[in-house]
Amino acid sequence: DAKTTQPPSMDCAEGRAANLPCNHSTISGNEYVYWYRQIHSQGPQYIIHGLKNNETNEMASLIITEDRKSSTLILPHATLRDTAVYYCIALSFTGNQFYFGTGTSLTVIP
Amino acid sequence: DSGVTQTPKHLITATGQRVTLRCSPRSGDLSVYWYQQSLDQGLQFLIHYYNGEERAKGNILERFSAQQFPDLHSELNLSSLELGDSALYFCASSPGLREPYEQYFGPGTRLTVT
């Protein structure tokens, strides 16, 4: 499975969009991009995943570049409860081994 | 609430001891995954079971073992415990094996080895 690279930390003002980047330049054609987040020491929470098309759900949007070498998770209106560590994972559906990496610590500022 | 339950929530034990952590997956989920999260290692995949069979192993020590029972609950057994085994242990479940399913995580068991 492809390795992903994320900035270690980011800040975002409350109410603004939070754009979290992820680089996965070695991703292969059958690998999906997953995003999870972990608030404090709670269990990680699934956010969204995609293969090559942009995806949107009630939590976030996922924008994947055309060459699939990077993606951006967008939280459209960040709230204080969105403060968490966000993990980007590239995984083939034959893999089923999730390697979380170090993630991006997002702090939403009032 | 993810629907995944883990017991106990907290566990304090001494070095050299053995403990068992229990996980009940979401109703209908056949896959169970175990992860370890310590301060200096991040979230580490340990092992994956699907419908009672071991499917993948990650960074799991030989002192650790797991199984998934016919009712699909799973147990993680940790033996000859060392101080470095102190960590949060998470269980996750997903419906299938090969589809791009998301994993749903339980609240974790915090293990402290003294």
Coordinates of C-alpha atoms in Angstrom, one line a residue, chain A residues 32 34 36 38 41-44 46 49 87 93-94 96-98 100, chain B residues 33 35 37 45 56-57 88 90 97-98 100-103 105-106 110:
Chain A
Y32 CA -8.5 4.0 -2.4
Y34 CA -9.4 7.0 3.1
Y36 CA -10.2 9.1 9.4
Q38 CA -9.2 10.7 16.1
S41 CA -7.9 9.2 22.7
Q42 CA -11.2 8.1 21.2
G43 CA -11.3 5.4 18.6
P44 CA -10.6 6.7 15.1
Y46 CA -14.3 7.2 9.5
H49 CA -13.0 7.6 1.0
Y87 CA -5.2 10.5 9.0
F93 CA -9.3 -3.4 -1.1
T94 CA -7.1 -6.5 -1.1
N96 CA -7.1 -4.5 4.6
Q97 CA -4.2 -3.4 6.7
F98 CA -4.6 0.2 7.6
F100 CA -2.3 5.3 9.8
Chain B
Y33 CA -9.1 -5.7 13.4
Y35 CA -4.7 -2.0 16.8
Q37 CA -1.7 2.9 20.1
F45 CA -2.2 -2.5 13.1
A56 CA -3.5 -10.6 8.1
K57 CA -0.8 -9.9 10.6
L88 CA -4.5 2.0 24.1
F90 CA -8.5 -0.5 19.7
L97 CA -13.1 -8.8 3.4
R98 CA -12.2 -7.4 0.0
P100 CA -13.5 -1.0 0.2
Y101 CA -15.4 -1.0 3.5
E102 CA -14.7 1.6 6.1
Q103 CA -13.7 0.3 9.6
F105 CA -13.6 1.6 15.8
G106 CA -14.5 0.8 19.4
R110 CA -6.4 1.5 28.1

